Short mmCIF file of C-alpha atoms in Angstrom, two decimals:
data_model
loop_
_atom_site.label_atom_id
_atom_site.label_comp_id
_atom_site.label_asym_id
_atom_site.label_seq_id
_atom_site.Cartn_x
_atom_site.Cartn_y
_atom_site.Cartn_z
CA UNK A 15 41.69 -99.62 24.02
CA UNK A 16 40.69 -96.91 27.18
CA UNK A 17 43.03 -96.73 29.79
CA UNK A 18 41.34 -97.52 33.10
CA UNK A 19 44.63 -98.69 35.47
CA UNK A 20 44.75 -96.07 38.35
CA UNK A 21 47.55 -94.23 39.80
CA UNK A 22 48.38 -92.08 42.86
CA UNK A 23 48.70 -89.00 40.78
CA UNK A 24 45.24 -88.74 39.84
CA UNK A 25 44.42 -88.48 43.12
CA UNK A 26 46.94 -85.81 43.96
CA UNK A 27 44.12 -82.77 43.27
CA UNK A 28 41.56 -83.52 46.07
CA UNK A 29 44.02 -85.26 48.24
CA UNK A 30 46.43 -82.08 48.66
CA UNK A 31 43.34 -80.17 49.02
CA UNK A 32 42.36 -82.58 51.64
CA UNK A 33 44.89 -83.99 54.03
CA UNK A 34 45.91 -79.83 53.88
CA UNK A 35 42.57 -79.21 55.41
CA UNK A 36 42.24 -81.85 57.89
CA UNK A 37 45.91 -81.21 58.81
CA UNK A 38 45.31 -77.56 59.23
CA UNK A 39 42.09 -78.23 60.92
CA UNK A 40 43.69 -80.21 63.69
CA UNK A 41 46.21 -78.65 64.86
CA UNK A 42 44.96 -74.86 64.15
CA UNK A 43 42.32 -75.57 66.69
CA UNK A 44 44.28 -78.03 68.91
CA UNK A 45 46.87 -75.34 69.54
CA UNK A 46 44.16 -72.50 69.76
CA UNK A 47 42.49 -74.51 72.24
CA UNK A 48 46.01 -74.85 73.85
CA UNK A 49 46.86 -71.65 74.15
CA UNK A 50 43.24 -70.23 75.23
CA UNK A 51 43.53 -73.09 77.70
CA UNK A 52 47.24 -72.02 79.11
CA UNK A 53 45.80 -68.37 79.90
CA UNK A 54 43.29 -69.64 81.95
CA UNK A 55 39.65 -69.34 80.49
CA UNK A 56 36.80 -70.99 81.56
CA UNK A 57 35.02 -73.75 80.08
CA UNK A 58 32.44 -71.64 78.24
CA UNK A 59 35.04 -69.75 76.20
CA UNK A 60 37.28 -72.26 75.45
CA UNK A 61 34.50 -73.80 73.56
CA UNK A 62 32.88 -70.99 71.91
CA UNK A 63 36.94 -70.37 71.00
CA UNK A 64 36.70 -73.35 69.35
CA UNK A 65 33.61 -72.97 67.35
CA UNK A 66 34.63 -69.89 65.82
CA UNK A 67 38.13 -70.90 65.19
CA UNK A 68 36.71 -74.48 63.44
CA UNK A 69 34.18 -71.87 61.04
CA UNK A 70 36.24 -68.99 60.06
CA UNK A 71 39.08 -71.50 59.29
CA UNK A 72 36.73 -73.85 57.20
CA UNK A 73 35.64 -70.57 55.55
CA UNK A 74 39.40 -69.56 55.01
CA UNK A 75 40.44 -72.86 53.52
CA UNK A 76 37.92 -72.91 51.15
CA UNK A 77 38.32 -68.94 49.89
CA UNK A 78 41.71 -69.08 49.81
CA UNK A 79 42.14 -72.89 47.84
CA UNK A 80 39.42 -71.60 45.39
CA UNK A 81 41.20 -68.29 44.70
CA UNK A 82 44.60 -70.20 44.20
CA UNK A 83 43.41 -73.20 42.10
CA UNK A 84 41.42 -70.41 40.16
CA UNK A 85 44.37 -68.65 39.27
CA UNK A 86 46.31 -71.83 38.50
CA UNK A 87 43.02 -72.44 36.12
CA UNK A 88 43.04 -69.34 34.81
CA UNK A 89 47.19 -69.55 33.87
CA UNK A 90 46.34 -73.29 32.29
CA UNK A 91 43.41 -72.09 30.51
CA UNK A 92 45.62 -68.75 28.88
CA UNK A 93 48.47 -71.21 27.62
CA UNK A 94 45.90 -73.41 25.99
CA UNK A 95 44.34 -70.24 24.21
CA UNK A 96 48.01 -69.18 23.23
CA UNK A 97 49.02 -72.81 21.99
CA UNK A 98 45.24 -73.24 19.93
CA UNK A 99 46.57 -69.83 18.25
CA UNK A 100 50.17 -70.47 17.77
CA UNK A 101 48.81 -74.03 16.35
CA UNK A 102 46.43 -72.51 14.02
CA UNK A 103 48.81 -69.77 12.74
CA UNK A 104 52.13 -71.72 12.39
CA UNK A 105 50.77 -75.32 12.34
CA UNK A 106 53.77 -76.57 10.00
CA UNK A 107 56.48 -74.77 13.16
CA UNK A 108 54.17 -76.62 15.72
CA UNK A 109 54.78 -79.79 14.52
CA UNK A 110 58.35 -79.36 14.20
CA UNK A 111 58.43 -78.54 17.96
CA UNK A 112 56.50 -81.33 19.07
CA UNK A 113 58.64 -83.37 16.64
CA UNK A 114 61.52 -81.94 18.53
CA UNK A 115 60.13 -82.56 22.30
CA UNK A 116 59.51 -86.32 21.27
CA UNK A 117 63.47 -86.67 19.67
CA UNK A 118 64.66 -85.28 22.97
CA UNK A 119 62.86 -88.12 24.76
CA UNK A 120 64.32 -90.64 22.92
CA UNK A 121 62.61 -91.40 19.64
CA UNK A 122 64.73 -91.28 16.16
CA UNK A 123 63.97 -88.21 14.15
CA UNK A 124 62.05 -90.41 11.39
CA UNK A 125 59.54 -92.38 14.29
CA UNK A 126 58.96 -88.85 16.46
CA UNK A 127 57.85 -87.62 13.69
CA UNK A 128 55.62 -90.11 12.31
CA UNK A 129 54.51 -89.90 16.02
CA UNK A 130 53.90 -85.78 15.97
CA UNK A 131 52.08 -86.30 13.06
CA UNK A 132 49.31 -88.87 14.07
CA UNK A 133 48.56 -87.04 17.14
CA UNK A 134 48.25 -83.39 15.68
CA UNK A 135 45.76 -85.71 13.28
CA UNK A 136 43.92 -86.91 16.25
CA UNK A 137 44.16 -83.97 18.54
CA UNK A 138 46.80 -81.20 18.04
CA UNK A 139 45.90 -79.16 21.06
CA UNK A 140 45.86 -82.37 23.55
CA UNK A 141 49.30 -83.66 21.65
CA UNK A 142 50.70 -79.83 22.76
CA UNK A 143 49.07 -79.73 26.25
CA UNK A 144 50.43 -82.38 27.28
CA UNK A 145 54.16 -83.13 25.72
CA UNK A 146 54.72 -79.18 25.31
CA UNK A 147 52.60 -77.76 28.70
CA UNK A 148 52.72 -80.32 31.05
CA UNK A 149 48.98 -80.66 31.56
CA UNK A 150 46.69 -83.81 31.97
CA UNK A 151 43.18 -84.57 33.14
CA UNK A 152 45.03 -86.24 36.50
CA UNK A 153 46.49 -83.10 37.31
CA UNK A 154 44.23 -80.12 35.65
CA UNK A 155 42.90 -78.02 38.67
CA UNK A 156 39.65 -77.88 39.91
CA UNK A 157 39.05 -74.73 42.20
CA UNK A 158 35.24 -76.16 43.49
CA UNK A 159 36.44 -79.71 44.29
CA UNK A 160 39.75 -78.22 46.22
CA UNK A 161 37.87 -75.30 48.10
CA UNK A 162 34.89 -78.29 49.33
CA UNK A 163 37.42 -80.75 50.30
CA UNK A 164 39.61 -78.43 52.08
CA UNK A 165 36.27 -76.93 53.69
CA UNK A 166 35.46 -80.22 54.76
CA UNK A 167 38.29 -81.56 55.56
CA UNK A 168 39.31 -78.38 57.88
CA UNK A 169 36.10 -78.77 59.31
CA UNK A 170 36.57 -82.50 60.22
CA UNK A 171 39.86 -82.26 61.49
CA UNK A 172 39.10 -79.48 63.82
CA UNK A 173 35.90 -80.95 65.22
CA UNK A 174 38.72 -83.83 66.58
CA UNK A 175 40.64 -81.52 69.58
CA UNK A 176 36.95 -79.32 69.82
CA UNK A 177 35.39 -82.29 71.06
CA UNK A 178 38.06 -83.10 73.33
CA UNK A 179 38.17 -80.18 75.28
CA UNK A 180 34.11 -80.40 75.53
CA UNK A 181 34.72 -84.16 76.83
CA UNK A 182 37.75 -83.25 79.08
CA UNK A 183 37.55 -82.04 82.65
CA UNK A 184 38.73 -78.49 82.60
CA UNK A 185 41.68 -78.47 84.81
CA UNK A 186 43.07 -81.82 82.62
CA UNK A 187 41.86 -79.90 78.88
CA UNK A 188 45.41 -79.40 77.93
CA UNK A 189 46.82 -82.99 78.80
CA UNK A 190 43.81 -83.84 76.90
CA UNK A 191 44.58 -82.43 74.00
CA UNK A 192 47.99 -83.22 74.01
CA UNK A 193 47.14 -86.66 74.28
CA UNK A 194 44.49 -86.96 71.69
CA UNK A 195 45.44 -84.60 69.11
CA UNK A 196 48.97 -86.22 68.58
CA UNK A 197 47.31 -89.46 67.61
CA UNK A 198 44.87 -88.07 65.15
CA UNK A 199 47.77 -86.41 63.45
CA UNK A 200 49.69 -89.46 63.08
CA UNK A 201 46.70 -90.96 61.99
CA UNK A 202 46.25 -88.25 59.03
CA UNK A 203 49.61 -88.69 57.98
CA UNK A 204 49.51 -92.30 57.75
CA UNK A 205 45.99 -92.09 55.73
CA UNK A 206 47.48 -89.76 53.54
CA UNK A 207 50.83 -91.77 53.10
CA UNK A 208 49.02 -94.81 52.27
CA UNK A 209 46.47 -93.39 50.24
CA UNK A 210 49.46 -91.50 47.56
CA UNK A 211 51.22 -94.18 47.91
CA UNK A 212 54.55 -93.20 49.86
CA UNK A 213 56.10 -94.37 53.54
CA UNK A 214 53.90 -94.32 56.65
CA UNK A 215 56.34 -93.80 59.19
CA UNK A 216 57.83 -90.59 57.61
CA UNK A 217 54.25 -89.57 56.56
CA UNK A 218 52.87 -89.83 60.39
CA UNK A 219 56.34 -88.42 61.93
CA UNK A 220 56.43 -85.25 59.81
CA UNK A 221 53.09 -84.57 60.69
CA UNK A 222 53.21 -85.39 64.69
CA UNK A 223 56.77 -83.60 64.63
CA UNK A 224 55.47 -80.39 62.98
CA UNK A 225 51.78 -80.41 65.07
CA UNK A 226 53.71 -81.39 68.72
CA UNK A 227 55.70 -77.85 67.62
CA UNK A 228 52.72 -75.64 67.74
CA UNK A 229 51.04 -77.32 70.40
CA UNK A 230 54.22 -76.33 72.27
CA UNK A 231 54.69 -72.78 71.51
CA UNK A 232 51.02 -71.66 71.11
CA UNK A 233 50.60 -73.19 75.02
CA UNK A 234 53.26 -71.33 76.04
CA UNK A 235 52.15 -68.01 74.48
CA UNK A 236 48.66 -68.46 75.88
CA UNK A 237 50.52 -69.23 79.66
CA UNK A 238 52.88 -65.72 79.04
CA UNK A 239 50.40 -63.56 78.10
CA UNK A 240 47.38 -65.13 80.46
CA UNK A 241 44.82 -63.07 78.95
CA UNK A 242 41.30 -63.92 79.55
CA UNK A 243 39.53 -63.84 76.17
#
């Protein structure tokens, strides 16, 4: 019968993908924000700072998870050619090595390979990919559906602090940011905690620890330097 129960790990593909944007999206344009803010722009700026920070790093999250899952792709894809010709020039050695992988697991020598044997019959090149390779259809990459969720997600999370500082008065943007961006972060980490599966506390403290950092030292940059941008 199909297998239809669901686990975390198929959703670990998009939701890496995702929870990197977002995460990268808030606090990439919180602390941008921050430090613009600390040297003492006006309102205009800050928020046409923002804009351009929220696009080129939507843009940038995409390229650059697209180019990296595309490589991954193109490594998975080059050890599936090599294993379809190693299976169709030394199928007998093949077997014995998948034989082997399922007698290290556990199995007697007489069941693994009864076992080897009916899967090479039903699908040698699946039987290797997975036992021998390491590679499944819940964790084969996809370089479109990482570089649109990390787009998206970049772009979501830094719309959060951008329309805080357009909603704050100008002289309170930072405590305003501070006090909004924080939240969201915990937020994301807790979504993301819940949704693989692991502990919400250390999933929203990681993240709040790690984005109160950068808020920190990007403000005091920005108030060093006080360059008008």
């Amino acid at each position: 019968m199909p297998h239809h129960e669901m686990h975390f790990l198929q959703r670990s593909g998009w939701l890496r993908a995702a929870v990197l944007g977002a995460n990268d999206g808030i606090i990439s344009t919180a602390s941008l924000l921050m430090g613009v803010a600390a040297a003492g722009t006006d309102s205009h700026t800050l928020l046409i700072t923002g804009v351009a920070g929220l696009t080129a790093g939507a843009l940038s999250m995409a390229t650059g998870e697209y180019v990296s899952v595309s490589s991954q792709t193109d490594i998975e894809q080059a050890d599936l050619a090599r294993e379809a010709r190693e299976l169709k020039d030394n199928p007998d050695s093949e077997l014995r090595e998948l034989t082997g992988i399922y007698i290290q697991r556990g199995l007697s020598p007489q069941l693994a390979g009864q076992v080897a044997q009916a899967l090479s019959q039903h699908d040698s090149l699946a039987a290797h990919a997975r036992d021998e390779l390491g590679l499944n259809e819940a964790n084969r990459a996809n370089p479109l559906q990482a570089a649109l969720a990390s787009a998206l997600a970049f772009a979501s999370g830094a719309s959060l602090p951008l329309i805080t500082a357009w909603l704050a008065p100008h002289a309170q943007v930072q405590a305003w940011l501070i006090g909004s961006t924080l939240p969201f972060l915990a937020l994301l980490g807790a979504i993301a905690a819940r949704t693989g599966g692991a502990n919400l506390l250390h999933g929203a403290s990681r993240v709040v620890l790690w984005g109160a950092l950068a808020l920190v030292i990007t403000a005091l940059i920005g108030r060093w330097f006080g360059v008008n941008v």
